[in-house]
Tab-separated table of C-alpha atoms in Angstrom:
chain	number	residue	atom	x	y	z
R	440	MET	CA	212.411	258.013	27.423
R	441	SER	CA	209.934	260.283	29.147
R	442	HIS	CA	206.334	259.164	29.107
R	443	GLY	CA	203.639	261.547	28.058
R	444	LYS	CA	200.179	261.010	29.479
R	445	HIS	CA	198.922	259.364	26.280
R	446	THR	CA	201.809	257.156	25.389
R	447	SER	CA	201.593	254.261	27.784
R	448	THR	CA	199.320	252.100	25.634
R	449	ALA	CA	199.434	251.029	22.040
R	450	SER	CA	196.318	253.029	21.265
R	451	GLY	CA	197.728	256.240	22.731
R	452	THR	CA	198.401	259.188	20.481
R	453	TRP	CA	201.850	260.225	19.398
R	454	GLU	CA	201.291	263.829	20.392
R	455	GLY	CA	204.516	265.501	21.349
R	456	TYR	CA	206.657	262.975	19.538
R	457	THR	CA	207.936	262.867	15.996
R	458	ARG	CA	206.345	260.054	14.027
R	459	LEU	CA	208.866	257.374	13.051
R	460	ASN	CA	209.670	257.514	9.367
R	461	LEU	CA	210.238	254.449	7.202
R	462	TRP	CA	213.975	254.279	7.877
R	463	ASP	CA	213.515	254.630	11.615
R	464	SER	CA	211.070	251.778	11.750
R	465	MET	CA	213.280	249.627	9.580
R	466	LEU	CA	216.145	250.362	11.937
R	467	VAL	CA	214.021	249.319	14.903
R	468	VAL	CA	213.078	246.083	13.190
R	469	LEU	CA	216.694	245.398	12.277
R	470	CYS	CA	217.837	246.082	15.835
R	471	LEU	CA	215.220	243.738	17.218
R	472	ALA	CA	216.163	241.094	14.677
R	473	ALA	CA	219.828	241.559	15.572
R	474	ILE	CA	219.100	241.105	19.258
R	475	GLY	CA	217.336	237.963	18.247
R	476	GLY	CA	213.838	237.966	19.600
R	477	TRP	CA	210.581	239.643	18.912
R	478	TYR	CA	207.296	239.578	20.698
R	479	TRP	CA	204.116	241.488	20.524
R	480	THR	CA	201.101	241.723	22.717
R	481	ARG	CA	197.606	242.612	21.783
R	482	PRO	CA	194.484	242.684	23.876
R	483	PRO	CA	192.468	239.525	23.211
R	484	GLU	CA	189.919	239.826	20.418
R	485	SER	CA	186.497	240.788	21.769
R	486	GLY	CA	187.540	239.657	25.229
R	487	LYS	CA	187.996	236.057	24.088
R	488	LYS	CA	190.829	234.097	25.589
R	489	PRO	CA	193.150	232.482	23.045
R	490	THR	CA	192.461	228.793	22.577
R	491	HIS	CA	195.218	227.845	20.167
R	492	VAL	CA	198.775	228.678	19.337
R	493	LEU	CA	199.848	228.790	15.708
R	494	ILE	CA	203.408	227.602	15.300
R	495	THR	CA	205.308	228.576	12.191
R	496	ALA	CA	208.847	227.332	11.732
R	497	ALA	CA	211.214	228.013	8.855
R	498	ASN	CA	209.841	226.501	5.632
R	499	LYS	CA	207.354	224.296	7.433
R	500	PRO	CA	203.573	224.263	7.370
R	501	THR	CA	201.876	226.038	10.223
R	502	ARG	CA	200.741	223.870	13.108
R	503	GLU	CA	197.848	224.757	15.354
R	504	ILE	CA	198.070	223.437	18.885
R	505	SER	CA	195.378	223.685	21.534
R	506	LEU	CA	196.184	225.608	24.711
R	507	LEU	CA	193.813	223.376	26.688
R	508	TYR	CA	196.463	220.815	27.596
R	509	ASP	CA	199.861	221.395	29.140
R	510	ARG	CA	202.704	220.030	27.061
R	511	THR	CA	206.222	220.581	25.772
R	512	ILE	CA	206.868	220.679	22.057
R	513	ASN	CA	210.118	220.606	20.101
R	514	ILE	CA	210.211	222.660	16.925
R	515	ARG	CA	212.950	222.378	14.333
R	516	GLY	CA	213.721	225.859	13.063
R	517	HIS	CA	216.312	227.427	10.799
R	518	LEU	CA	219.263	226.820	13.168
R	519	GLY	CA	218.065	223.876	15.200
R	520	LEU	CA	215.657	223.023	17.962
R	521	SER	CA	213.445	225.399	19.860
R	522	THR	CA	211.439	223.988	22.732
R	523	ILE	CA	208.209	225.588	23.796
R	524	ARG	CA	206.022	224.919	26.782
R	525	ILE	CA	202.251	225.254	26.957
R	526	GLU	CA	200.874	225.630	30.454
R	527	ASN	CA	197.629	227.046	31.877
R	528	GLY	CA	196.675	228.557	28.546
R	529	LYS	CA	199.994	230.341	28.204
R	530	VAL	CA	202.996	229.653	26.054
R	531	ARG	CA	206.725	230.351	26.285
R	532	PHE	CA	210.058	229.321	24.849
R	533	ILE	CA	212.000	227.192	27.322
R	534	LYS	CA	214.966	226.119	25.202
R	535	SER	CA	216.456	227.537	22.067
R	536	VAL	CA	219.570	227.183	19.948
R	537	CYS	CA	219.729	230.936	19.333
R	538	ARG	CA	222.569	232.948	20.857
R	539	ASN	CA	220.896	235.638	22.919
R	540	LYS	CA	217.827	233.712	24.107
R	541	VAL	CA	215.627	236.793	23.912
R	542	CYS	CA	212.730	234.496	23.097
R	543	ILE	CA	213.207	232.679	26.411
R	544	HIS	CA	213.715	235.838	28.458
R	545	SER	CA	210.471	237.287	27.147
R	546	GLY	CA	208.712	234.757	29.391
R	547	TRP	CA	205.093	233.638	29.232
R	548	HIS	CA	202.702	234.913	26.587
R	549	GLN	CA	198.960	234.945	26.996
R	550	HIS	CA	197.978	236.851	23.901
R	551	GLY	CA	199.615	238.295	20.845
R	552	GLY	CA	202.654	236.224	20.130
R	553	VAL	CA	206.390	235.799	20.215
R	554	ALA	CA	209.027	234.996	17.639
R	555	CYS	CA	212.547	233.677	17.782
R	556	MET	CA	214.044	235.528	14.843
R	557	PRO	CA	217.389	233.712	14.538
R	558	ASN	CA	215.713	230.324	14.533
R	559	ARG	CA	212.720	231.623	12.526
R	560	VAL	CA	210.067	230.235	14.821
R	561	THR	CA	206.863	232.189	15.359
R	562	LEU	CA	204.195	231.511	17.949
R	563	GLU	CA	200.893	233.276	17.508
R	564	LEU	CA	198.018	232.967	19.937
R	565	LYS	CA	194.603	232.684	18.349
R	566	GLY	CA	191.228	233.052	19.967
R	567	HIS	CA	189.145	231.673	17.174
R	568	THR	CA	189.468	228.916	14.638
R	569	VAL	CA	189.288	228.838	10.882
R	570	GLU	CA	186.808	226.849	8.839
R	571	TYR	CA	187.292	223.205	7.849
R	572	ASP	CA	188.169	221.868	4.404
R	573	ALA	CA	186.794	218.380	5.040
R	574	TYR	CA	185.161	216.229	7.689
R	575	ALA	CA	186.590	212.896	8.829
R	576	TYR	CA	184.140	210.340	10.258
Y	278	MET	CA	180.677	209.517	-3.468
Y	279	ILE	CA	184.047	211.157	-3.941
Y	280	ASN	CA	184.933	214.771	-3.566
Y	281	ILE	CA	188.198	216.324	-4.720
Y	282	LEU	CA	189.424	219.748	-3.655
Y	283	VAL	CA	192.392	221.328	-5.393
Y	284	VAL	CA	193.975	224.782	-5.258
Y	285	GLY	CA	196.475	226.588	-7.425
Y	286	VAL	CA	195.415	224.801	-10.609
Y	287	ARG	CA	193.671	225.975	-13.772
Y	288	GLU	CA	190.096	224.779	-14.036
Y	289	LYS	CA	190.730	222.873	-17.253
Y	290	GLU	CA	193.639	220.924	-15.788
Y	291	ALA	CA	191.686	220.180	-12.628
Y	292	LYS	CA	188.730	218.857	-14.642
Y	293	GLN	CA	190.960	216.573	-16.714
Y	294	ALA	CA	192.492	215.128	-13.555
Y	295	PHE	CA	189.064	214.646	-11.961
Y	296	LYS	CA	187.848	212.829	-15.074
Y	297	GLU	CA	190.788	210.439	-15.043
Y	298	ILE	CA	190.314	209.674	-11.346
Y	299	GLU	CA	186.570	209.261	-11.711
Y	300	ASP	CA	187.020	206.802	-14.581
Y	301	ASP	CA	189.448	204.698	-12.550
Y	302	PHE	CA	187.181	204.735	-9.518
Y	303	MET	CA	184.147	203.683	-11.538
Y	304	TYR	CA	186.111	200.839	-13.077
Y	305	TRP	CA	187.342	199.603	-9.701
Y	306	ASN	CA	183.909	199.964	-8.177
Y	307	ARG	CA	182.725	197.527	-10.793
Y	308	VAL	CA	185.562	194.979	-10.776
Y	309	TRP	CA	186.145	194.925	-6.999
Y	310	ASN	CA	182.530	194.495	-5.971
Y	311	PRO	CA	182.381	190.959	-4.529
Y	312	TRP	CA	178.576	190.778	-4.445
Y	313	GLY	CA	177.659	191.485	-8.051
Y	314	LYS	CA	179.020	190.200	-11.355
Y	315	SER	CA	182.655	191.215	-11.288
Y	316	ALA	CA	186.264	190.085	-11.527
Y	317	MET	CA	186.317	189.818	-7.738
Y	318	SER	CA	183.199	187.696	-7.485
Y	319	ARG	CA	184.580	185.445	-10.239
Y	320	MET	CA	187.813	185.058	-8.258
Y	321	ASN	CA	185.764	184.206	-5.195
Y	322	SER	CA	183.848	181.471	-6.957
Y	323	LEU	CA	187.129	180.066	-8.286
Y	324	PHE	CA	188.583	180.080	-4.768
Y	325	GLN	CA	185.965	177.496	-3.788
Y	326	SER	CA	187.651	174.950	-6.074
Y	327	THR	CA	190.946	175.298	-4.105
Y	328	GLU	CA	192.747	174.818	-7.443
Y	329	TRP	CA	195.337	177.048	-9.124
Y	330	VAL	CA	193.632	179.593	-11.353
Y	331	SER	CA	194.895	182.676	-13.156
Y	332	ALA	CA	194.523	185.840	-11.105
Y	333	ALA	CA	192.563	188.686	-12.644
Y	334	PRO	CA	195.080	191.545	-13.108
Y	335	SER	CA	192.517	194.091	-11.930
Y	336	VAL	CA	192.264	192.536	-8.468
Y	337	ARG	CA	195.604	190.769	-7.987
Y	338	PRO	CA	197.625	193.725	-6.578
Y	339	VAL	CA	194.875	194.703	-4.126
Y	340	ILE	CA	194.434	191.137	-2.855
Y	341	LYS	CA	198.197	190.924	-2.431
Y	342	ARG	CA	198.317	194.175	-0.448
Y	343	ALA	CA	195.300	193.116	1.632
Y	344	LYS	CA	197.076	189.848	2.464
Y	345	GLU	CA	200.210	191.695	3.664
Y	346	LEU	CA	198.124	193.961	5.856
Y	347	SER	CA	196.082	191.063	7.206
Y	348	ILE	CA	199.288	189.279	8.260
Y	349	LYS	CA	200.548	192.464	9.960
Y	350	SER	CA	197.304	192.689	11.914
Y	351	ASN	CA	197.578	189.078	13.079
Y	352	GLY	CA	194.455	188.254	11.132
Y	353	LEU	CA	192.226	190.821	12.869
Y	354	PHE	CA	191.914	192.683	9.613
Y	355	ASN	CA	190.525	189.820	7.560
Y	356	PRO	CA	188.995	190.587	4.148
Y	357	SER	CA	188.475	186.872	3.452
Y	358	ILE	CA	185.383	186.555	5.670
Y	359	GLY	CA	183.021	187.594	2.891
Y	360	LYS	CA	180.743	184.635	3.606
Y	361	LEU	CA	180.277	185.816	7.169
Y	362	ILE	CA	179.558	189.363	5.992
Y	363	LYS	CA	176.986	188.014	3.569
Y	364	LEU	CA	175.403	185.874	6.286
Y	365	TRP	CA	174.963	188.983	8.428
Y	366	GLY	CA	173.502	190.901	5.509
Y	367	PHE	CA	176.243	193.525	5.395
Y	368	ASP	CA	176.938	192.856	1.727
Y	369	SER	CA	175.932	196.228	0.370
Y	370	GLN	CA	175.158	196.527	-3.289
Y	371	PRO	CA	176.142	199.954	-4.607
Y	372	GLY	CA	173.294	202.394	-4.109
Y	373	LYS	CA	171.377	200.089	-1.785
Y	374	ASP	CA	171.220	200.786	1.905
Y	375	LEU	CA	171.542	197.453	3.624
Y	376	PRO	CA	170.587	195.842	5.907
Y	377	PRO	CA	166.807	196.324	6.109
Y	378	LYS	CA	164.985	197.611	9.193
Y	379	ASP	CA	163.685	194.201	10.247
Y	380	ALA	CA	167.129	192.553	10.074
Y	381	ARG	CA	168.068	190.151	12.851
Y	382	PRO	CA	171.308	188.350	13.741
Y	383	PRO	CA	171.798	185.111	11.823
Y	384	ASP	CA	171.583	181.660	13.316
Y	385	ALA	CA	174.411	181.092	15.848
Y	386	GLU	CA	175.164	177.642	14.432
Y	387	ARG	CA	175.738	179.031	10.941
Y	388	ILE	CA	178.044	181.738	12.330
Y	389	ASN	CA	180.016	179.121	14.264
Y	390	LEU	CA	180.376	176.938	11.220
Y	391	LEU	CA	182.017	179.785	9.272
Y	392	VAL	CA	184.229	180.791	12.211
Y	393	ARG	CA	185.409	177.193	12.626
Y	394	SER	CA	186.278	176.823	8.948
Y	395	ASP	CA	188.612	179.782	9.681
Y	396	PRO	CA	189.043	181.509	6.306
Y	397	LYS	CA	192.087	183.785	6.321
Y	398	MET	CA	194.147	185.772	3.845
Y	399	THR	CA	197.123	183.428	4.294
Y	400	ASP	CA	194.975	180.692	2.720
Y	401	ILE	CA	195.418	182.615	-0.511
Y	402	VAL	CA	198.710	181.865	-2.220
Y	403	PHE	CA	200.270	183.406	-5.292
Y	404	ASP	CA	202.510	181.814	-7.882
Y	405	ASP	CA	203.434	184.441	-10.438
Y	406	ILE	CA	200.132	185.165	-12.212
Y	407	LYS	CA	198.397	182.168	-10.677
Y	408	ILE	CA	196.429	182.236	-7.494
Y	409	LYS	CA	194.614	179.740	-5.298
Y	410	SER	CA	192.868	179.468	-1.983
Y	411	LYS	CA	193.644	176.562	0.286
Y	412	ASN	CA	190.333	177.083	2.060
Y	413	LYS	CA	187.037	176.782	0.178
Y	414	ASP	CA	185.340	179.212	2.561
Y	415	VAL	CA	187.573	182.116	1.562
Y	416	MET	CA	185.507	184.909	0.042
Y	417	VAL	CA	187.357	188.169	-0.378
Y	418	ASP	CA	185.567	191.457	0.283
Y	419	LEU	CA	187.983	194.311	-0.404
Y	420	GLY	CA	185.789	196.823	1.435
Y	421	GLY	CA	188.434	197.359	4.132
Y	422	VAL	CA	191.211	198.456	1.777
Y	423	ALA	CA	189.573	199.526	-1.463
Y	424	LYS	CA	188.999	203.119	-0.419
Y	425	GLY	CA	192.526	203.581	0.892
Y	426	TYR	CA	193.989	201.990	-2.215
Y	427	ALA	CA	191.869	204.172	-4.484
Y	428	MET	CA	192.828	207.335	-2.609
Y	429	ASN	CA	196.537	206.587	-2.846
Y	430	HIS	CA	195.935	206.213	-6.555
Y	431	ALA	CA	193.983	209.480	-6.825
Y	432	ILE	CA	196.781	211.420	-5.130
Y	433	LYS	CA	199.307	209.740	-7.435
Y	434	VAL	CA	197.313	210.794	-10.498
Y	435	LEU	CA	197.095	214.385	-9.247
Y	436	LYS	CA	200.841	214.477	-8.592
Y	437	ARG	CA	201.646	213.073	-12.016
Y	438	ARG	CA	199.596	215.915	-13.471
Y	439	GLY	CA	201.592	218.485	-11.508
Y	440	ILE	CA	198.916	219.180	-8.903
Y	441	LYS	CA	200.532	219.626	-5.503
Y	442	ASN	CA	197.704	220.752	-3.231
Y	443	ALA	CA	194.611	218.596	-2.921
Y	444	ILE	CA	192.148	216.822	-0.655
Y	445	VAL	CA	190.499	213.640	-1.900
Y	446	ASN	CA	187.469	212.911	0.258
Y	447	GLY	CA	185.523	209.669	-0.010
Y	448	GLY	CA	182.664	210.081	2.440
Y	449	GLY	CA	184.537	210.766	5.647
Y	450	ASP	CA	187.766	208.981	4.771
Y	451	LEU	CA	190.270	211.190	3.050
Y	452	LYS	CA	193.759	211.829	1.846
Y	453	GLY	CA	195.367	215.213	1.462
Y	454	MET	CA	198.620	216.697	0.283
Y	455	GLY	CA	200.220	220.111	0.301
Y	456	THR	CA	198.359	223.088	1.671
Y	457	ARG	CA	195.542	225.444	0.828
Y	458	ILE	CA	198.312	227.907	-0.170
Y	459	THR	CA	197.408	230.518	2.444
Y	460	ARG	CA	197.173	227.966	5.251
Y	461	PRO	CA	197.367	224.196	5.735
Y	462	TRP	CA	194.398	221.960	4.946
Y	463	ARG	CA	192.277	221.730	8.032
Y	464	ILE	CA	190.202	218.631	8.724
Y	465	ALA	CA	187.482	218.297	11.347
Y	466	ILE	CA	187.254	214.997	13.212
Y	467	VAL	CA	183.547	214.408	13.680
Y	468	ASP	CA	182.287	213.384	17.132
Y	469	PRO	CA	180.971	209.796	16.760
Y	470	PHE	CA	178.355	210.477	19.449
Y	471	ASP	CA	177.152	213.720	17.909
Y	472	LYS	CA	177.619	213.930	14.160
Y	473	LYS	CA	176.963	217.677	14.118
Y	474	ASP	CA	179.921	218.372	16.366
Y	475	ALA	CA	183.666	218.193	15.791
Y	476	ILE	CA	185.609	216.420	18.503
Y	477	GLY	CA	188.801	217.959	17.200
Y	478	SER	CA	190.648	219.038	14.130
Y	479	ILE	CA	193.941	218.444	12.445
Y	480	TYR	CA	196.191	220.036	9.876
Y	481	ILE	CA	197.437	217.891	7.029
Y	482	GLU	CA	201.224	217.680	6.928
Y	483	LYS	CA	202.875	216.901	3.578
Y	484	GLU	CA	200.817	213.899	2.420
Y	485	GLU	CA	198.480	212.166	4.833
Y	486	SER	CA	195.364	210.058	4.904
Y	487	ILE	CA	192.793	210.032	7.690
Y	488	PHE	CA	190.662	206.899	7.988
Y	489	THR	CA	187.943	206.170	10.507
Y	490	SER	CA	186.139	202.935	11.330
Y	491	GLY	CA	182.921	203.389	13.268
Y	492	ASP	CA	180.073	201.206	14.459
Y	493	TYR	CA	177.592	203.803	13.179
Y	494	GLU	CA	178.313	203.423	9.469
Y	495	ARG	CA	176.245	200.312	8.724
Y	496	PHE	CA	174.186	198.591	11.384
Y	497	PHE	CA	170.792	197.329	12.449
Y	498	VAL	CA	169.111	197.168	15.823
Y	499	HIS	CA	167.405	194.018	17.059
Y	500	ASN	CA	165.919	193.702	20.585
Y	501	ASN	CA	167.662	196.961	21.524
Y	502	VAL	CA	171.082	195.595	20.585
Y	503	ARG	CA	173.032	197.315	17.847
Y	504	TYR	CA	174.679	194.991	15.341
Y	505	HIS	CA	177.216	196.777	13.145
Y	506	HIS	CA	179.220	195.740	10.106
Y	507	ILE	CA	182.724	195.427	11.604
Y	508	LEU	CA	182.813	191.700	12.337
Y	509	ASP	CA	185.395	190.128	14.616
Y	510	PRO	CA	186.758	187.134	12.656
Y	511	ARG	CA	187.489	185.341	15.953
Y	512	THR	CA	183.862	185.326	17.095
Y	513	GLY	CA	181.866	185.929	13.943
Y	514	TYR	CA	179.968	188.713	15.725
Y	515	PRO	CA	180.307	192.513	15.556
Y	516	ALA	CA	183.383	193.680	17.496
Y	517	ARG	CA	182.393	195.146	20.869
Y	518	GLY	CA	183.691	197.891	23.131
Y	519	VAL	CA	184.650	200.509	20.570
Y	520	ARG	CA	182.710	203.328	18.994
Y	521	SER	CA	185.279	204.583	16.513
Y	522	VAL	CA	188.938	204.430	15.560
Y	523	THR	CA	190.763	207.085	13.553
Y	524	VAL	CA	194.171	206.455	12.027
Y	525	ILE	CA	196.486	208.887	10.265
Y	526	HIS	CA	199.199	207.625	7.947
Y	527	GLU	CA	200.729	208.590	4.638
Y	528	ASP	CA	199.639	205.291	3.078
Y	529	GLY	CA	195.853	205.296	2.697
Y	530	THR	CA	195.620	201.521	2.296
Y	531	LEU	CA	197.478	200.966	5.560
Y	532	ALA	CA	195.419	203.594	7.411
Y	533	ASP	CA	192.206	202.022	6.088
Y	534	ALA	CA	193.112	198.460	7.156
Y	535	ALA	CA	194.657	199.580	10.450
Y	536	ALA	CA	191.500	201.465	11.485
Y	537	THR	CA	189.515	198.235	11.040
Y	538	ALA	CA	192.084	196.012	12.793
Y	539	ILE	CA	192.419	198.399	15.760
Y	540	PHE	CA	188.631	198.624	16.045
Y	541	ILE	CA	188.384	194.825	16.260
Y	542	ALA	CA	191.338	194.626	18.691
Y	543	GLY	CA	189.244	196.609	21.178
Y	544	PRO	CA	190.177	198.828	24.141
Y	545	LYS	CA	192.501	196.209	25.676
Y	546	GLN	CA	194.658	195.179	22.725
Y	547	TRP	CA	194.564	198.160	20.404
Y	548	VAL	CA	198.000	199.591	21.260
Y	549	GLN	CA	199.786	196.342	20.411
Y	550	VAL	CA	197.884	195.926	17.161
Y	551	ALA	CA	198.596	199.523	16.146
Y	552	LYS	CA	202.302	199.000	16.797
Y	553	ASN	CA	202.324	195.736	14.855
Y	554	MET	CA	200.710	197.446	11.914
Y	555	GLY	CA	203.223	200.270	12.006
Y	556	VAL	CA	200.861	203.162	12.677
Y	557	ASN	CA	201.461	205.634	15.492
Y	558	LYS	CA	198.809	208.295	15.012
Y	559	VAL	CA	195.707	206.640	16.417
Y	560	MET	CA	192.607	207.746	18.293
Y	561	LEU	CA	190.190	205.232	19.797
Y	562	ILE	CA	186.854	206.216	21.303
Y	563	ASP	CA	185.263	203.447	23.334
Y	564	ASP	CA	181.529	202.745	23.630
Y	565	LYS	CA	181.333	204.878	26.797
Y	566	GLY	CA	182.863	207.893	25.087
Y	567	ASN	CA	186.295	207.656	26.708
Y	568	ILE	CA	189.016	208.834	24.365
Y	569	PHE	CA	192.388	207.122	24.003
Y	570	VAL	CA	195.037	208.697	21.806
Y	571	SER	CA	198.618	207.915	21.006
Y	572	LEU	CA	201.018	210.694	21.990
Y	573	GLU	CA	201.945	211.128	18.332
Y	574	MET	CA	198.274	211.706	17.502
Y	575	PHE	CA	197.714	213.934	20.531
Y	576	ASN	CA	200.532	216.233	19.466
Y	577	ARG	CA	198.818	216.772	16.139
Y	578	LEU	CA	195.194	217.023	17.271
Y	579	GLN	CA	193.398	220.113	18.400
Y	580	LEU	CA	190.767	218.586	20.635
Y	581	HIS	CA	187.533	220.415	21.449
Y	582	LEU	CA	186.360	218.323	24.362
Y	583	ARG	CA	183.495	218.547	26.768
Y	584	LYS	CA	184.491	218.903	30.403
Y	585	ASP	CA	183.357	215.404	31.422
Y	586	THR	CA	185.268	213.518	28.725
Y	587	THR	CA	188.069	211.233	29.893
Y	588	LEU	CA	191.176	211.478	27.793
Y	589	ARG	CA	194.136	209.135	28.020
Y	590	VAL	CA	197.323	209.782	26.100
Y	591	ILE	CA	199.512	206.749	25.437
Y	592	PRO	CA	203.092	207.233	24.219
Y	593	PHE	CA	203.874	204.645	21.543
Y	594	LYS	CA	207.610	205.086	21.481
Y	595	PRO	CA	209.455	204.296	24.711
Y	596	VAL	CA	210.259	207.512	26.556
Y	597	ILE	CA	214.005	207.973	26.965
Y	598	HIS	CA	215.097	209.786	30.107
Y	599	LYS	CA	218.416	211.575	29.889
């Protein structure tokens, strides 16, 4: 693929290229899903560094884990265990039952997120927190 | 006093459920109160006879559960020291904020007398519907389990009525189930040194209760010493060394009693007591502000700590190296 002068960033224009139609984008998604991993990056919101990672596994409630402390977490997904590692405010998959290990090869993530499609585990980095439903004291 | 949050329910159904729970709570508030005229205070006066009497059905199951939990805690959680609580002036009548400003610690000799008579939950024995205390100084105050017991009940009522997502909040101690539909229930853990700040937060998973025991709930200050309401049955004085203990467990009654027992156990013995009681999600903050958490709790908590806070994570289960 040849790079036009505006196409290197996500906010670049599509000038000179044909816009993807619905079927094209579905094909892309399917291909990515078939390969088995999916990650996205996004500049941090208003320059804030992410503080938490939201973990969603197949049919399980979302968990929010702080990025402040280094740790290793096992997550039971659709196929089996995925292991993620939190270190220095970054997160990555380090072990996974999936076949192609795209999630592992995608490496460390500092913003945006990463998903292991076959095992249905999503990690999303969040810079801000939601409100509370109750206070425990 | 109690606050219930539900989602995904019609208003009419929610109101009916709230009414049922409120009625039960008001009834229990009346019959469990050991200081006024109630079934519990009648039981307590009968205990002094050390004879077999018939157990009031409204209090029997709670006393039984409190006894089990007291045994598990090795007697640290001891609801039978009502006389000691009364002596200290921590017997709060509903709606009254005790103790008064000019309160002072009671006479040491009187405290010692009650400690030496050693009232404990195992002094209470059951025989079918009959009950007796082998010790005339047993006076049961259900304060350490009542809230947990009532919250288990509230969640049960909601479930029976088909409500799946709820938070029942009784002034800082709570039980939740399900989610808020779009996201899990999110609970702030209030900083015991700065009530306006959250020390961390947690998402409710499935069905969980969060109970906290703190030395800031009921206390008085005399000669610059703070005397709080969590009495150590071994000494007869307020337990020292701990600021607050938070316990998470599905069973509200267990979480409630365990928070008290772990508080009394103190920074040196708390891990053993927590294990004995069968809870593994525990956070203890000592009187200097150092935070101790079990690994199981740490993995669930999102801590918002200041830079100078010491945090120690203690794995409860033995770590297996492969």
